[in-house]
CSV table of C-alpha atoms in Angstrom, one decimal:
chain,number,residue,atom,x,y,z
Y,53,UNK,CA,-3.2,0.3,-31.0
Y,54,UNK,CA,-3.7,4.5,-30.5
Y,55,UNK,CA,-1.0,6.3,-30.7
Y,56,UNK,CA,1.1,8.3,-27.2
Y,57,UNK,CA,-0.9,11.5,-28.6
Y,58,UNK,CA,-4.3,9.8,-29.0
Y,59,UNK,CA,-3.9,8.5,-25.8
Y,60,UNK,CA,-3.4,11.9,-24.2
Y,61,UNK,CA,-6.4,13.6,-25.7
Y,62,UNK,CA,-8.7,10.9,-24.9
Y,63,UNK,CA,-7.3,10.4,-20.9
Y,64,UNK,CA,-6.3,13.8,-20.3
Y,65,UNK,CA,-4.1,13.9,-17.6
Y,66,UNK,CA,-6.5,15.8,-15.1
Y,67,UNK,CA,-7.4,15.9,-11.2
Y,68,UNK,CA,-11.2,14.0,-11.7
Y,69,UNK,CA,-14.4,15.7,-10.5
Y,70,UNK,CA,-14.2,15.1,-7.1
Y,71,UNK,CA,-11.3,17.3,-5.7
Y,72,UNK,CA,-12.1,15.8,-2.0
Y,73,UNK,CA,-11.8,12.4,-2.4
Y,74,UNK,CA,-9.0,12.9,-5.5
Y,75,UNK,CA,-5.4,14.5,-5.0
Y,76,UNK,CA,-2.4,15.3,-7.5
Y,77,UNK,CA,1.3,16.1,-5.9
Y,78,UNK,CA,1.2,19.2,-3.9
Y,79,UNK,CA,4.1,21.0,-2.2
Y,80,UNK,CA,4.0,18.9,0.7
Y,81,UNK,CA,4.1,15.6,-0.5
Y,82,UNK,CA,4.9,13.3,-3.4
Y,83,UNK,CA,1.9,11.4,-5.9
Y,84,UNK,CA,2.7,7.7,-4.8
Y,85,UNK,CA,0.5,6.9,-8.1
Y,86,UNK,CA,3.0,9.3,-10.4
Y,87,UNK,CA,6.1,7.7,-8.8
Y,88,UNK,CA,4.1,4.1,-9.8
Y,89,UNK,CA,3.9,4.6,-13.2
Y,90,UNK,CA,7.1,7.0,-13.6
Y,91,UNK,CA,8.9,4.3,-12.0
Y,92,UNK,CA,7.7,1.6,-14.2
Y,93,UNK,CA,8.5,3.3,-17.3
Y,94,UNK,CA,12.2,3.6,-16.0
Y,95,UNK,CA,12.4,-0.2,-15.0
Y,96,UNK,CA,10.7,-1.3,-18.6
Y,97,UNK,CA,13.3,0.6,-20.8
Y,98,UNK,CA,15.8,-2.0,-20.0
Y,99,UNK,CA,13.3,-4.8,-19.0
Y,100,UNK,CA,10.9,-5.5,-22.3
Y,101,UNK,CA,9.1,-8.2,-20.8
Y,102,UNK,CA,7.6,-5.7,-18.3
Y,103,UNK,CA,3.9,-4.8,-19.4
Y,104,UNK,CA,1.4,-2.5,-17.6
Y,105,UNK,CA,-2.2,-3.3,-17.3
Y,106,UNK,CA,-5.0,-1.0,-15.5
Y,107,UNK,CA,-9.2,-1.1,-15.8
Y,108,UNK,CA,-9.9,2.3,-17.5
Y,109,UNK,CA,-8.0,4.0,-14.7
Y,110,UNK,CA,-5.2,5.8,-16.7
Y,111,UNK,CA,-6.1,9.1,-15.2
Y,112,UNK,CA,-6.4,8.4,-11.5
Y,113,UNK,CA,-3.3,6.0,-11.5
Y,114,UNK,CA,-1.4,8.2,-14.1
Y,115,UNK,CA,0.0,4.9,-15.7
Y,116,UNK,CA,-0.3,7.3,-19.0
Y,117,UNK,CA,3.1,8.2,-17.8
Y,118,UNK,CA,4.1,4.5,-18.6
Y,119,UNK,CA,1.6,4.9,-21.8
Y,120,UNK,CA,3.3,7.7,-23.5
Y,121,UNK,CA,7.7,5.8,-23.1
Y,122,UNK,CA,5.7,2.5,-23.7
Y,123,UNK,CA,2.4,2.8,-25.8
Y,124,UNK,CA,2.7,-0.8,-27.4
Y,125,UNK,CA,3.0,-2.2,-23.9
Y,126,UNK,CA,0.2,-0.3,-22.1
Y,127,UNK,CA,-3.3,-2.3,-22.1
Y,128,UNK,CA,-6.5,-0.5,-20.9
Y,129,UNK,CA,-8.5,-3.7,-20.0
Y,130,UNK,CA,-11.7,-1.4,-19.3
Y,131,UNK,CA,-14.1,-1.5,-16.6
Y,132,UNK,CA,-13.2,-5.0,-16.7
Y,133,UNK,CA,-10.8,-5.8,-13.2
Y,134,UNK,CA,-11.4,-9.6,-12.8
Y,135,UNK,CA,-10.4,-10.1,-17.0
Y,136,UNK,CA,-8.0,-8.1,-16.3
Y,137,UNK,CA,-6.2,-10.3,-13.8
Y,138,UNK,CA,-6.9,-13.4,-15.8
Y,139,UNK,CA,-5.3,-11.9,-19.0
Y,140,UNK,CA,-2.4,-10.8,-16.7
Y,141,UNK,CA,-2.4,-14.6,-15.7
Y,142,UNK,CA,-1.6,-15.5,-19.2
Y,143,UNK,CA,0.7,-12.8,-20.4
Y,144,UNK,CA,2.6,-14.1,-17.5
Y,145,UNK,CA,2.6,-17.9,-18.4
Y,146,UNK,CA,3.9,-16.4,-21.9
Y,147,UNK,CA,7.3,-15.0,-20.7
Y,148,UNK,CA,6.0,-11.5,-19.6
Y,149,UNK,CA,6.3,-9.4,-16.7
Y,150,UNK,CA,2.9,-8.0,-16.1
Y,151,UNK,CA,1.9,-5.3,-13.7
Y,152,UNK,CA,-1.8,-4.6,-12.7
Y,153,UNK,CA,-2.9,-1.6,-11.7
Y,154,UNK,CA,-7.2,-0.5,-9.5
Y,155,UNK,CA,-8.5,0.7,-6.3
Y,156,UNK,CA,-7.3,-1.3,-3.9
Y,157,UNK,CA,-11.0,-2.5,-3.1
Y,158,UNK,CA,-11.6,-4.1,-6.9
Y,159,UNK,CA,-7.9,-5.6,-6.4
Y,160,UNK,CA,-8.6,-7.5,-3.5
Y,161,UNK,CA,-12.3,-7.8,-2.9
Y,162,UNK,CA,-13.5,-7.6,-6.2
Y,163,UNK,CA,-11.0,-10.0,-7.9
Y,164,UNK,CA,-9.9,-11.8,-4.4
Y,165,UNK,CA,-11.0,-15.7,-6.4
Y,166,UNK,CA,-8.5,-14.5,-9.2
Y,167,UNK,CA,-5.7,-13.4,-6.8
Y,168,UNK,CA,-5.8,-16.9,-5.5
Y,169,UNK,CA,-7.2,-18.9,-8.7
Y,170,UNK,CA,-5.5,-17.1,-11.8
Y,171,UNK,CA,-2.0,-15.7,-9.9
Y,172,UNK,CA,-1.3,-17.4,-6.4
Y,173,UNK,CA,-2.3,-21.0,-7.0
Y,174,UNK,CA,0.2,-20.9,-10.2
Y,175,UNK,CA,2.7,-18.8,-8.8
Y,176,UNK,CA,2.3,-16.0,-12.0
Y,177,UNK,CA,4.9,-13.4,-11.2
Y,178,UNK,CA,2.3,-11.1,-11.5
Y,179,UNK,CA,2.5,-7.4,-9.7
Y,180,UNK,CA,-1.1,-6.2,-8.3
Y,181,UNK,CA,-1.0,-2.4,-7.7
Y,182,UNK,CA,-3.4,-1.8,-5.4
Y,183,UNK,CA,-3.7,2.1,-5.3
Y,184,UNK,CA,-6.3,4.2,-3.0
Y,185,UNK,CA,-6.5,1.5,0.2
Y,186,UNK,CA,-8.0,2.3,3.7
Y,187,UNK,CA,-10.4,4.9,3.3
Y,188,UNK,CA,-8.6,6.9,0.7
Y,189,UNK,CA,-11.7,7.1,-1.7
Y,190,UNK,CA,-13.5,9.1,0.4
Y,191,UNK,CA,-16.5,10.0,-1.1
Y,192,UNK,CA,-16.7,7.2,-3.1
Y,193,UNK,CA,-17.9,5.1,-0.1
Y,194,UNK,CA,-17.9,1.4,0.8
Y,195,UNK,CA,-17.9,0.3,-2.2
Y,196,UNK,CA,-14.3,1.7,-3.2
Y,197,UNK,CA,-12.6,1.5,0.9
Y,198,UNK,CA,-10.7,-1.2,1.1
Y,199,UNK,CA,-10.1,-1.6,4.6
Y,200,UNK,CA,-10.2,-5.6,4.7
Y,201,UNK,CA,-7.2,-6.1,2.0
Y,202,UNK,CA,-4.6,-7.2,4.2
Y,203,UNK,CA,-6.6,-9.7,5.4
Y,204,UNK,CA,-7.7,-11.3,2.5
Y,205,UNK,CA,-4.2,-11.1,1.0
Y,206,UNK,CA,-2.1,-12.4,3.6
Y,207,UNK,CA,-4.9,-15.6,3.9
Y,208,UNK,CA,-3.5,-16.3,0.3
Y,209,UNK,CA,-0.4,-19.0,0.0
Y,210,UNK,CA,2.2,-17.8,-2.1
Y,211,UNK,CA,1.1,-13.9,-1.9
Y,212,UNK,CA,3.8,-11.8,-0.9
Y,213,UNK,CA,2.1,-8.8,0.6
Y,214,UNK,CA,4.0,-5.3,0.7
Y,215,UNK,CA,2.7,-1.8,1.8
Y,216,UNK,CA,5.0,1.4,0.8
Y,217,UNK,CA,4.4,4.1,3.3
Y,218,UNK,CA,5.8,6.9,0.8
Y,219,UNK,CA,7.0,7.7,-2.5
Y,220,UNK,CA,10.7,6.8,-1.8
Y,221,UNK,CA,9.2,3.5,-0.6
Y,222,UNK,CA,7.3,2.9,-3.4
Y,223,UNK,CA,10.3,2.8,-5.6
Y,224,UNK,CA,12.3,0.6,-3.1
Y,225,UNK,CA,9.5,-2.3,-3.1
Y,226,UNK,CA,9.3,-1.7,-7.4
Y,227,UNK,CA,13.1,-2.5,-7.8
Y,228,UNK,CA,13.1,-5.0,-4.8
Y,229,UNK,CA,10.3,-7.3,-6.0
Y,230,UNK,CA,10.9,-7.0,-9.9
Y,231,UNK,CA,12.4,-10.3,-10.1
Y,232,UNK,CA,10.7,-11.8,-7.0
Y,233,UNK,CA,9.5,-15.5,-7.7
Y,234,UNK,CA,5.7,-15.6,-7.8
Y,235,UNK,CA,2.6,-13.1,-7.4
Y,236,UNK,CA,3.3,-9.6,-5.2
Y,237,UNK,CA,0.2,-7.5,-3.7
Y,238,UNK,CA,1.7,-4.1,-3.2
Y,239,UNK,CA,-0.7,-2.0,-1.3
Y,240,UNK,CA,-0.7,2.0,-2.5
Y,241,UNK,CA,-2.4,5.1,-0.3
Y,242,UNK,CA,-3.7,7.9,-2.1
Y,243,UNK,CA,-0.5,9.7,-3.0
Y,244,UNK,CA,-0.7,12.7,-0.6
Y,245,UNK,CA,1.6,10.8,2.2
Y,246,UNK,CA,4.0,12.9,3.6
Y,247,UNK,CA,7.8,11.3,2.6
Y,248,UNK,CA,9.1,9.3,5.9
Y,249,UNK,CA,12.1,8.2,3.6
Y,250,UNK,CA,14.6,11.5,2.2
Y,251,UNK,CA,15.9,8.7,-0.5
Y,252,UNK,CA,15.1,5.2,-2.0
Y,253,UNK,CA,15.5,3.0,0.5
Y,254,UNK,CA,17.3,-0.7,1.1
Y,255,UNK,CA,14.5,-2.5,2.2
Y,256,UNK,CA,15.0,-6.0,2.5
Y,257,UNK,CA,12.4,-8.7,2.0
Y,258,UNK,CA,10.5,-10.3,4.8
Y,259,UNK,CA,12.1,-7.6,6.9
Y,260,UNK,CA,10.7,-4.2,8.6
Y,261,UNK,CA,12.0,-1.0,8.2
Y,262,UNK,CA,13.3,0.9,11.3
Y,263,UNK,CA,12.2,4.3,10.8
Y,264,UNK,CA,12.9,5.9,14.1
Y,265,UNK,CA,14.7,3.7,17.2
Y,266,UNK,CA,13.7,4.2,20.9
Y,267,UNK,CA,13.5,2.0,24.4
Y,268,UNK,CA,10.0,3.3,26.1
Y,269,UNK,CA,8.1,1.7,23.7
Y,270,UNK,CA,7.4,0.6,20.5
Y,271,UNK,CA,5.3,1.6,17.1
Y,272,UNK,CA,4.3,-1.0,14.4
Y,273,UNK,CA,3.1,0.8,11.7
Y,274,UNK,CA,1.7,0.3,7.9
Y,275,UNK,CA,1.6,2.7,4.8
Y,276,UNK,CA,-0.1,5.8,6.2
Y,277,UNK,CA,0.4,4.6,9.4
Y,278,UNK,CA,4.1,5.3,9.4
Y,279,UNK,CA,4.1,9.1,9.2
Y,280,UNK,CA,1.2,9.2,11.6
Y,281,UNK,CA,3.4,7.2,13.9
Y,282,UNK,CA,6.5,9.4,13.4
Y,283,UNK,CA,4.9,12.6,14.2
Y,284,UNK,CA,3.3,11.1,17.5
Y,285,UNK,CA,6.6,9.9,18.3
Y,286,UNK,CA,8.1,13.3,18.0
Y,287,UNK,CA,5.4,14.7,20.6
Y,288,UNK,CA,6.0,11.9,23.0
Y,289,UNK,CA,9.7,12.8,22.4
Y,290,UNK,CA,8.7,16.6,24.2
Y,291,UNK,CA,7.4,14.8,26.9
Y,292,UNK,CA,11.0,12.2,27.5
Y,293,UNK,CA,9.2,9.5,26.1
Y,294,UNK,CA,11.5,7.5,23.8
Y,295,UNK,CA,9.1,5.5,20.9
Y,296,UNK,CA,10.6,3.0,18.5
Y,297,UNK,CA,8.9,3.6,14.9
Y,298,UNK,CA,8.8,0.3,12.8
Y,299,UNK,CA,7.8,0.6,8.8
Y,300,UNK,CA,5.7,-2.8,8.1
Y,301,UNK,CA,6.5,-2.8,4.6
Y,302,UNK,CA,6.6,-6.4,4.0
Y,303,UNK,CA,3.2,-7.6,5.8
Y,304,UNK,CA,3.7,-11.1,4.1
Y,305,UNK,CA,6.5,-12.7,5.0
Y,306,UNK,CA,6.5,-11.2,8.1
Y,307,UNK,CA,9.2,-10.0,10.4
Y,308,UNK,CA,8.5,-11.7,13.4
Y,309,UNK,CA,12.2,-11.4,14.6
Y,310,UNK,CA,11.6,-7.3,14.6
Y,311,UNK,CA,8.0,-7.8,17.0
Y,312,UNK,CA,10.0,-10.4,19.3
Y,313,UNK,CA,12.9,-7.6,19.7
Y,314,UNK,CA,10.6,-4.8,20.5
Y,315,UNK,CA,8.3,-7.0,22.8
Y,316,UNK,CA,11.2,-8.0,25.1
Y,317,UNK,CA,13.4,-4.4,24.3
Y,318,UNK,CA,10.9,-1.6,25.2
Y,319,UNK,CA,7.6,-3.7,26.7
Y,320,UNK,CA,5.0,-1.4,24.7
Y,321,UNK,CA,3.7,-2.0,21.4
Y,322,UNK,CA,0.8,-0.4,20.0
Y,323,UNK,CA,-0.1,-1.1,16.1
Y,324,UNK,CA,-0.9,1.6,13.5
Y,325,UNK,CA,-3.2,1.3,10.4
Y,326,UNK,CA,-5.8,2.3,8.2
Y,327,UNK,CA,-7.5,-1.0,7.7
Y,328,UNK,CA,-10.2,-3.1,9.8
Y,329,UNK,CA,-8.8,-4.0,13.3
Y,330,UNK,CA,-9.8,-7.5,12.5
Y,331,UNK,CA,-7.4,-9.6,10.9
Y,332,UNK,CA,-4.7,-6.6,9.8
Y,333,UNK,CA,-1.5,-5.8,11.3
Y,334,UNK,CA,-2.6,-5.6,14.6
Y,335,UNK,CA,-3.5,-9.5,14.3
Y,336,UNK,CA,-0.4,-10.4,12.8
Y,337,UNK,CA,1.9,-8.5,15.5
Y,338,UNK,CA,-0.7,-10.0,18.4
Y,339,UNK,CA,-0.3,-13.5,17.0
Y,340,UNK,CA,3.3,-13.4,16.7
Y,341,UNK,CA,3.3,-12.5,20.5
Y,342,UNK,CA,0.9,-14.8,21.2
Y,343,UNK,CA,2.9,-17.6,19.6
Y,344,UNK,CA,6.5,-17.0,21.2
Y,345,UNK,CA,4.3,-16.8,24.6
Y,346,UNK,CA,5.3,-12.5,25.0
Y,347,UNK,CA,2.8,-10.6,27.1
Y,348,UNK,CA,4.0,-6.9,26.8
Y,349,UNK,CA,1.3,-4.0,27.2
Y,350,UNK,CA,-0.2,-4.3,23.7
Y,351,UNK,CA,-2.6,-2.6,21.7
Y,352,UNK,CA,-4.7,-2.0,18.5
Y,353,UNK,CA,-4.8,1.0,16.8
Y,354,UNK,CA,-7.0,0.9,13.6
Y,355,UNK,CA,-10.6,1.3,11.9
Y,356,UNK,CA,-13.5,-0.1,13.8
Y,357,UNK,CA,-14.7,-3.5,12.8
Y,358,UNK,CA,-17.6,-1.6,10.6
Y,359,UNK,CA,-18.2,0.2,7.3
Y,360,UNK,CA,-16.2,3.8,6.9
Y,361,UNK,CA,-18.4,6.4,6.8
Y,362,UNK,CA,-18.1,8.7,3.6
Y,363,UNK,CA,-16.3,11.5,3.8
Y,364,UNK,CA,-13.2,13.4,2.5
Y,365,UNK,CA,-10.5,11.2,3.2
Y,366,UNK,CA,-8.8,14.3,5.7
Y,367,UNK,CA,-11.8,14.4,7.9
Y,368,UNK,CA,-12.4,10.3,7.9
Y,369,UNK,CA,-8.5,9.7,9.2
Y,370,UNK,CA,-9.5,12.6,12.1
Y,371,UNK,CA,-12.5,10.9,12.8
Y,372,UNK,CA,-11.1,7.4,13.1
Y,373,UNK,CA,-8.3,8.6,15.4
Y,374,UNK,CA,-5.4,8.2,12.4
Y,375,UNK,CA,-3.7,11.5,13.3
Y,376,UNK,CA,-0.5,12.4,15.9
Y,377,UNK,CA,-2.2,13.3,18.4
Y,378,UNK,CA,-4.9,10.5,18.8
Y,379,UNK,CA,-1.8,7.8,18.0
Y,380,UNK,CA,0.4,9.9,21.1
Y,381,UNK,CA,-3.5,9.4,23.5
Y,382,UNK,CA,-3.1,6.0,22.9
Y,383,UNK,CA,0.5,5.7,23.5
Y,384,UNK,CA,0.3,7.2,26.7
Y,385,UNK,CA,-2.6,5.2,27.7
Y,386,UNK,CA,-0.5,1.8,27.4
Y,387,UNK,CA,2.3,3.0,29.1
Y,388,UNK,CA,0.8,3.3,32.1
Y,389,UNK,CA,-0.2,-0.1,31.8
């Protein structure tokens, strides 16, 4: 195995080629990715069953941060993503704590059979970082958006599905599913979210988060959808309109109890994410009102049934409407319903 040092020369830790589509921690907002592998290391210095596996990726996810504390239980499986799950699989069957760490796209499209197959099916307590969903690879195109995840995931029996919105959340759903029974999909952005949470905080499974309360109306949102949601609900708020904001963080088990409340509390509910309208969180909140026979003014707010365009990821969240002011529009246009 190479040594921390031979590590570092041979995955510098570097922003890659493509500043647009690529983004290290600026002033204005945490690296989810750094907090990932930082995180990690802290949890594995009193936890040696915990190993860290990623597909040539060290750079991008900086899990060299978990490289250099734990060199001997860092594995770069290579360009390699579906192996990679499988020899996850079978660390797991042997007493380890394995996490995995790609794009989103190659951990749930890609390796979707070996989600189910290798980790579900068996019930590996296996971690899948999914880092870069939505539309977050920008320039990378279809190939790397991963905008049909939470679909595919939450179709999966045994799969709890979770979605961080920032870096203090990211750390909350690390600690809270470490010893979690069974395989956990935890869905990352691109680590230029804005911090919804000021400190770690105690999110409780199967549960959402309430991030803002209000009576007018309601907000469901999911990883980059949360701050989004938040800063529409602060211009609504100049205008006397009074918007509950609700973190999804645990799309699978969902909180159905938390959709039921603000169906019959505020009698507005509009859903916020950057994944396919079909069969995300906006299907999961409609068929939970659906199911407990709810009819409150209701609405989708997501990425058109289609493939993303390729762009920097700034200019495709304007152009799919994931911004304040296009979240407040459609606010506005369901309460006058």
């Amino acid at each position: 195995m190479s040594r921390p040092d031979d590590r570092e020369e041979r995955y510098p830790m570097t922003v890659p080629l493509d500043p647009t589509s690529w983004n290290i921690a600026t002033s204005d907002g945490q690296l989810d990715a750094f907090v990932m592998g930082e995180e990690l290391a802290d949890l594995a210095d009193d936890r040696p069953e915990i190993v860290l596996l990623t597909a040539d990726l060290m750079t991008s996810n900086r899990t060299g941060d978990f490289a250099r504390r734990h060199p001997h239980r860092h594995f770069d499986l290579g360009i390699a993503e579906q192996n990679m799950m499988g020899v996850a699989a079978g660390m797991a069957a042997c007493g380890f704590r394995p996490y995995v760490s790609t794009f989103a796209s190659f951990a749930s499209l890609l390796c979707a059979e070996h989600l189910r197959t290798d980790l579900a099916y068996p019930r590996m307590p296996v971690r899948v970082l999914a880092h870069h969903a939505g539309i977050a690879m920008g320039f990378y195109g279809t190939s790397h958006h991963a905008v049909e995840d939470i679909a595919v995931t939450r179709a999966i029996a045994h799969l709890t599905v979770v979605a961080p919105c920032d870096a203090n959340a990211t750390r909350a759903v690390l600690r809270g599913t470490l010893d979690q029974d069974g395989p956990v999909y935890i869905r990352l952005g691109r680590g230029r979210e804005k911090p919804v949470y000021d400190a770690v905080p105690p999110l409780t499974p199967g549960r959402f988060s309430t991030v803002r309360d209000g009576t007018d109306a309601t907000i469901v949102a999911t990883g980059l959808g949360v701050q989004i949601s938040l800063a529409a609900a602060r211009l609504l708020a100049a205008d006397g309109i009074d918007v509950r904001v609700l973190d999804a963080v645990y799309l699978k088990p969902f909180d159905e109890e938390a959709v039921v409340a603000a169906a019959e509390q505020t009698g507005h509910v509009l859903t916020v994410e950057e994944h396919n309208v079909v069969g995300g969180l906006g299907a999961a909140v409609g068929d939970v009102l659906a199911r407990h026979r709810l009819a409150p003014a209701f609405a989708v707010h997501g990425l058109p049934d289609d493939y993303a365009l390729v762009a920097p990821p700034t200019h495709l969240y304007r152009h799919y409407g994931l911004d304040p002011a296009t979240v407040a529009a459609r606010m506005r246009e369901l309460l006058k319903r």
